[in-house]
Coordinates of C-alpha atoms in Angstrom, one line a residue:
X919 CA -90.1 -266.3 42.4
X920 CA -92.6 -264.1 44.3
X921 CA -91.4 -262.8 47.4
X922 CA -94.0 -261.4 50.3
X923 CA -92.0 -259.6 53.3
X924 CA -94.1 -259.2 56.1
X925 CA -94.4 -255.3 56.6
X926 CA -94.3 -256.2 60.5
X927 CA -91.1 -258.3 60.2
X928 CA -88.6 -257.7 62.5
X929 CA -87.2 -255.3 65.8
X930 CA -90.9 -254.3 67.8
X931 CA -90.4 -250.5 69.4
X932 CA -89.6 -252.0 72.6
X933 CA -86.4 -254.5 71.1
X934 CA -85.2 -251.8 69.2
X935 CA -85.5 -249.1 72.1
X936 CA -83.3 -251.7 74.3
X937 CA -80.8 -252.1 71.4
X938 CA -80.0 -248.5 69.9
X939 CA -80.1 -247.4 74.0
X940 CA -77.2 -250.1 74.5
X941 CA -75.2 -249.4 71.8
X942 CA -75.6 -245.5 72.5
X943 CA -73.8 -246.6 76.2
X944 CA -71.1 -248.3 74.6
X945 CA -70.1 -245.4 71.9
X946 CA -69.4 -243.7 75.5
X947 CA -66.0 -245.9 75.9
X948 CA -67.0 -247.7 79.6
X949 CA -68.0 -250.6 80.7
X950 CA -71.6 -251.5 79.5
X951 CA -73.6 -254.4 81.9
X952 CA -76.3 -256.2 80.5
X953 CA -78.1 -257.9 82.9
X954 CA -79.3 -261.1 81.1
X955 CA -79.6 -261.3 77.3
X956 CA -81.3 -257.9 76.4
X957 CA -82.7 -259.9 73.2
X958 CA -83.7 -263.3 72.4
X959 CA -81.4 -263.0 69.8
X960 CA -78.2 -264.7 69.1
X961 CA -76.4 -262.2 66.4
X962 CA -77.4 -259.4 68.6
X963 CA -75.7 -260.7 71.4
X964 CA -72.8 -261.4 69.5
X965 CA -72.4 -258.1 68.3
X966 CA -72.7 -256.4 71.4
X967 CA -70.5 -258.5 72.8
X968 CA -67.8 -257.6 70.1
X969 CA -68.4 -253.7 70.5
X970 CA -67.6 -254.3 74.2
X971 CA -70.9 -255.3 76.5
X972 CA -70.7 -257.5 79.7
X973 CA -73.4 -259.8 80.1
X974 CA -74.1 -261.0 83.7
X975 CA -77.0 -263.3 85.7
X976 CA -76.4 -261.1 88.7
X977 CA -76.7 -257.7 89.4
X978 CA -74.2 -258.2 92.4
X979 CA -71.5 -258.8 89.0
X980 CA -71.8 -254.9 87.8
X981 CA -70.0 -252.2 88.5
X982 CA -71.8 -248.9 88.8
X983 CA -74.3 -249.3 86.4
X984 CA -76.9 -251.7 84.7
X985 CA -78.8 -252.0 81.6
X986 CA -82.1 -253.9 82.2
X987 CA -83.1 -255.6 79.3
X988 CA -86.4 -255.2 77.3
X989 CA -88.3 -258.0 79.2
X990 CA -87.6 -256.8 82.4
X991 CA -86.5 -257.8 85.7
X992 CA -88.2 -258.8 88.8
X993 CA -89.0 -256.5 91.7
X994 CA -85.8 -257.9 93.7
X995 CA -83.4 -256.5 91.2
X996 CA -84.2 -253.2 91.8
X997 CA -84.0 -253.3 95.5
X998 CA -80.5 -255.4 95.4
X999 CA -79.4 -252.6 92.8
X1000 CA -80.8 -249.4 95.2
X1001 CA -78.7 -251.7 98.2
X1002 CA -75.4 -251.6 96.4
X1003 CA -75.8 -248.5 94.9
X1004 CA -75.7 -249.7 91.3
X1005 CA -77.1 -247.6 88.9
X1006 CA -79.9 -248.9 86.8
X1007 CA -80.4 -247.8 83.0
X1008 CA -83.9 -249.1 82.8
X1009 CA -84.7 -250.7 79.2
X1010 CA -87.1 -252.9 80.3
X1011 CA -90.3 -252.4 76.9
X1012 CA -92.7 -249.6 78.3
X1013 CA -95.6 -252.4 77.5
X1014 CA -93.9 -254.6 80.1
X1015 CA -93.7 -251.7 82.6
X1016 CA -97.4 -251.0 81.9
X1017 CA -98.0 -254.7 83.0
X1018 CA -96.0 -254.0 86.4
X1019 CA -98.0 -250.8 87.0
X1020 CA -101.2 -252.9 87.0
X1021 CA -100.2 -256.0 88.6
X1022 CA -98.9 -253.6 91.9
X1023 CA -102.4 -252.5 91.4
X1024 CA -104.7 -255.2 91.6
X1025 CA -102.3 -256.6 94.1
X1026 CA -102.9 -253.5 96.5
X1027 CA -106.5 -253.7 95.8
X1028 CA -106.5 -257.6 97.0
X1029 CA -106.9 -259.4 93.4
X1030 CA -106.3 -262.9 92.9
X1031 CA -104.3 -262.0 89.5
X1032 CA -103.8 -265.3 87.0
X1033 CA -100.6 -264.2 85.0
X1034 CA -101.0 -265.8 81.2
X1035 CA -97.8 -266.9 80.5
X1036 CA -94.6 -269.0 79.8
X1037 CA -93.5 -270.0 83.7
X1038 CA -89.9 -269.6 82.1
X1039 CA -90.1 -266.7 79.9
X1040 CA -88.0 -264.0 81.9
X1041 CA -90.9 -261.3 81.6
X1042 CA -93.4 -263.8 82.9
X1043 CA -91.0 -263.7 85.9
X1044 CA -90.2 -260.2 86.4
X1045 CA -93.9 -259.6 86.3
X1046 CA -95.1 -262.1 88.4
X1047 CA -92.7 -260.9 91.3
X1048 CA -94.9 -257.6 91.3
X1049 CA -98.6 -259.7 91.9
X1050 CA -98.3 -259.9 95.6
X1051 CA -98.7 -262.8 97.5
X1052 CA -102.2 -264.3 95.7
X1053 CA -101.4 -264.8 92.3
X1054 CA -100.9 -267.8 89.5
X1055 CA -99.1 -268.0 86.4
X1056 CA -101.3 -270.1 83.9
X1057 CA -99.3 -271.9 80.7
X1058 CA -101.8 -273.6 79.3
X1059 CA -105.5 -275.0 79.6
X1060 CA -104.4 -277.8 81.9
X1061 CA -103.1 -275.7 84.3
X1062 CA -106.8 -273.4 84.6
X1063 CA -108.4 -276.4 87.3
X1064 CA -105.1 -276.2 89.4
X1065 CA -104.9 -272.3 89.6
X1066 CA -108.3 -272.0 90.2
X1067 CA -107.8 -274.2 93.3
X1068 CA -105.2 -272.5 94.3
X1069 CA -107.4 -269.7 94.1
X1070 CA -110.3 -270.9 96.1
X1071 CA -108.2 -271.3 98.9
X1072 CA -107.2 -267.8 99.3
X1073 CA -111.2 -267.0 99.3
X1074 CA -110.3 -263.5 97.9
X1075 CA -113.7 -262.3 95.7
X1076 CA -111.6 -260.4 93.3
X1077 CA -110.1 -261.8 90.4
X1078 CA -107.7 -260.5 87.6
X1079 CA -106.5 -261.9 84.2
X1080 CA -103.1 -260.3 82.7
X1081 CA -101.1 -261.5 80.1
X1082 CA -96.7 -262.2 79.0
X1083 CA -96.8 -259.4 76.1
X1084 CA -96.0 -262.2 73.3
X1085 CA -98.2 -264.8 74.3
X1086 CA -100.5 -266.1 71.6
X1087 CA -103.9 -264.5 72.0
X1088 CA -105.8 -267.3 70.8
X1089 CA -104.1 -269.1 73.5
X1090 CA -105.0 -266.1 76.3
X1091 CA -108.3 -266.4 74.7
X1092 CA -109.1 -269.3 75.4
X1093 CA -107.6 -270.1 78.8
X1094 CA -109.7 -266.8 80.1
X1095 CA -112.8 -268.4 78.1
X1096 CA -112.1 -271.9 80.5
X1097 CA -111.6 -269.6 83.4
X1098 CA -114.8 -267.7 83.1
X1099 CA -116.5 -271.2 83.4
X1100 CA -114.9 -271.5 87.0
X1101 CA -115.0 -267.8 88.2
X1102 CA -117.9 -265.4 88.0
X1103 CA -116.0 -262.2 89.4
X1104 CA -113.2 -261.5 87.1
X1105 CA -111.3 -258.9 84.9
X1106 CA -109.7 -259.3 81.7
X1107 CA -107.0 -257.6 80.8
X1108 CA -105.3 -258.6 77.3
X1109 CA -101.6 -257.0 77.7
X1110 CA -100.6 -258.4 74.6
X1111 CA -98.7 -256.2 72.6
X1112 CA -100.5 -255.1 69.8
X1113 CA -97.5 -255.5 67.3
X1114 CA -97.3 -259.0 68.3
X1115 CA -100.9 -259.5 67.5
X1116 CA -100.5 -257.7 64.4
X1117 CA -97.4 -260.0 63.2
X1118 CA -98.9 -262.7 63.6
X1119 CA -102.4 -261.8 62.2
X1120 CA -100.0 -261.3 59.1
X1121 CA -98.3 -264.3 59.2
X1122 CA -101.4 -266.1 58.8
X1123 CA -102.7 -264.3 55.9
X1124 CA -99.0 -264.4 54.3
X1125 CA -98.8 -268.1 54.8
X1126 CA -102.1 -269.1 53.2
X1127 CA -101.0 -267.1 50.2
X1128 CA -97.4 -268.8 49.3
X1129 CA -95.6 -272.2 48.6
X1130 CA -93.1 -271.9 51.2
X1131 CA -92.4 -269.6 54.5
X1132 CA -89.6 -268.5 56.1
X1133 CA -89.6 -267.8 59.7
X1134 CA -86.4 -265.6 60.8
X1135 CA -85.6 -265.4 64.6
X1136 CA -84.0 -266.8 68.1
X1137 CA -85.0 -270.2 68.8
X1138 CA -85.6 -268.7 72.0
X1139 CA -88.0 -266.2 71.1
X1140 CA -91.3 -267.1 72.4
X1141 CA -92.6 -264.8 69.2
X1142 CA -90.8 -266.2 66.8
X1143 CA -91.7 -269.9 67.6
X1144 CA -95.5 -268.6 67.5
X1145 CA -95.3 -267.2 64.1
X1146 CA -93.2 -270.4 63.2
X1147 CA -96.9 -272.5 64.8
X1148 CA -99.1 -270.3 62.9
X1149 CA -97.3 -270.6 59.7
X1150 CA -97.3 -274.3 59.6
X1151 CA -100.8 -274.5 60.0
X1152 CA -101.0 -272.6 56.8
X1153 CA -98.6 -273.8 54.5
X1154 CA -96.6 -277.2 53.8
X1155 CA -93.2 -276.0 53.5
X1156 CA -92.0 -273.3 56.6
X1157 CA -88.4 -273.2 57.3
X1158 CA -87.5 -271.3 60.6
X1159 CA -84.0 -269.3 61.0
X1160 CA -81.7 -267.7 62.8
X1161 CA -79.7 -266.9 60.0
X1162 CA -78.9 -267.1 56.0
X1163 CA -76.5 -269.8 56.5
X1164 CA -79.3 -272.1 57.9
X1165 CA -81.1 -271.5 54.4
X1166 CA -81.9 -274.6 52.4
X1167 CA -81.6 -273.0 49.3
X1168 CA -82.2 -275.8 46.7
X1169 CA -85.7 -276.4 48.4
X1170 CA -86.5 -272.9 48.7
X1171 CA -85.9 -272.1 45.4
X1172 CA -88.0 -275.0 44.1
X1173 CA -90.9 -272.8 45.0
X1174 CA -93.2 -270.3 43.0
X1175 CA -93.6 -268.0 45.8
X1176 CA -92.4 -267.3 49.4
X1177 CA -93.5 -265.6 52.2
X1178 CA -90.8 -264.0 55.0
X1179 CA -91.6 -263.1 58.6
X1180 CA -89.5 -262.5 61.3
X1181 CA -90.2 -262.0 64.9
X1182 CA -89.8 -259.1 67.4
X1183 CA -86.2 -259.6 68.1
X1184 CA -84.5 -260.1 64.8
X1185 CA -82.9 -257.2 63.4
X1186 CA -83.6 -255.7 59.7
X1187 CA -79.8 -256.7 58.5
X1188 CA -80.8 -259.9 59.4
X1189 CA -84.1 -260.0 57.1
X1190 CA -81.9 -258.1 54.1
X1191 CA -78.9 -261.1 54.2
X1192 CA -81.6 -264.0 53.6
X1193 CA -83.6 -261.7 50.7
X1194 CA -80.6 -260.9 49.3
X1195 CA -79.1 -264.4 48.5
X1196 CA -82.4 -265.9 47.9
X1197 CA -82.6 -263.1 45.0
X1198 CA -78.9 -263.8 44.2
X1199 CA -79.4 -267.9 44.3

């Protein structure tokens, strides 16, 4: 069997910062709060868990100190955190900060800002906390007449597009393409992560290639469930994984070639284990 790995498989920069940062905090021997899950990423969890992490929903449940995670937090948290005096080790990806940085500006420079993203995705709500007052999270196309609405109403002139780092861009494309049909006065910003866009670039070129795909990740990983999307439209046969023991081996193996992505939060290990008993099979 032929096996294509993705070469952009796996931990993005900010993931793996988050991850080597945490477990650098619990090699010091205290107690370690994660504030939310720091990955969408069930094994991960569970083995910081096992070296000794507390997870928490509430900064008002640590004691001294606080790891943000990678998608960040909103605004709130850091002013609840400054009022208990909490210390906060700040993990949240530098993309995502980047995002904060201009949403604070457009807001102080009275922007309407449309936020492109999942409405449930915890970096969609971390950022959207630093928009201001005037500003709309779009999901999907159906949503673009009701935010502009919501728009008109605020009669601001100025209007600004950011997106959730892992949202598709053919999807941020084309809601800013339905927008532009709407609104005259408006700037585009695509803060999708460039790895993201990459990764799945190659999971389109890797799944029109092979027999059969593998998709390794959370099933909470809004990246992961893309590359899973884009995959399927390529090929007949895509499995999608959070680990080797979901592998249907007898299937797999009844395949000439195979094509393995994983997405931004799955570690290498992860990626090794399902190679290594495919090979073994």
């Amino acid at each position: 069997m032929d096996i294509i790995i993705g070469k952009t498989a796996g931990f993005c920069f900010g993931v793996k910062n988050a991850v080597d940062n945490t477990m650098e905090e619990l090699e010091k021997g205290e107690k370690v709060y994660c504030l939310g899950e720091l990955v969408h990423n069930k094994q991960v969890i569970e083995e910081l868990i096992s070296k000794g992490a507390i997870f928490i929903d509430n900064i008002e449940d640590a004691e001294n100190k606080a790891i943000i995670r990678a998608h960040g937090v909103p605004a709130s948290v850091y002013e609840k955190a400054k009022e208990l005096n909490i210390k906060i080790k700040d993990l949240t990806c530098p993309k995502v900060l980047a995002i904060h940085k201009l949403a604070i500006k457009y807001s102080n420079e009275n922007y309407y800002i449309f936020l492109v993203g999942q409405k449930k995705h915890p970096e969609t709500i971390g950022t959207i906390s630093f928009c201001g007052e005037n500003c709309s999270i779009i999901e999907s196309l159906e949503d673009v007449e009701q935010k502009v609405e919501e728009l008109r109403k605020t009669k601001l002139k100025n209007v600004a597009v950011l997106a959730q780092t892992t949202i598709s861009l053919e999807k941020f494309d084309s809601i800013v393409e339905e927008l532009k049909k709407h609104i005259n006065n408006i700037e585009v910003k695509n803060t999708i992560c460039a790895s993201t866009r990459l990764r799945e670039e190659e999971t389109k070129e890797i799944s029109k290639k092979v027999e059969c795909m593998i998709i390794v990740g959370g099933k909470h990983s809004s990246n992961s469930n893309k590359l899973y999307e884009i995959a399927k439209k390529n090929c007949e046969n895509v499995f999608f994984v959070e680990t080797k023991d979901e592998l249907e081996l007898k299937k797999i193996k009844s395949f000439k070639s195979l094509g393995i992505m994983a997405g931004a939060s799955t570690p290498k290990k992860s990626i090794e284990k399902i190679v290594d008993i495919i090979k073994k099979t």
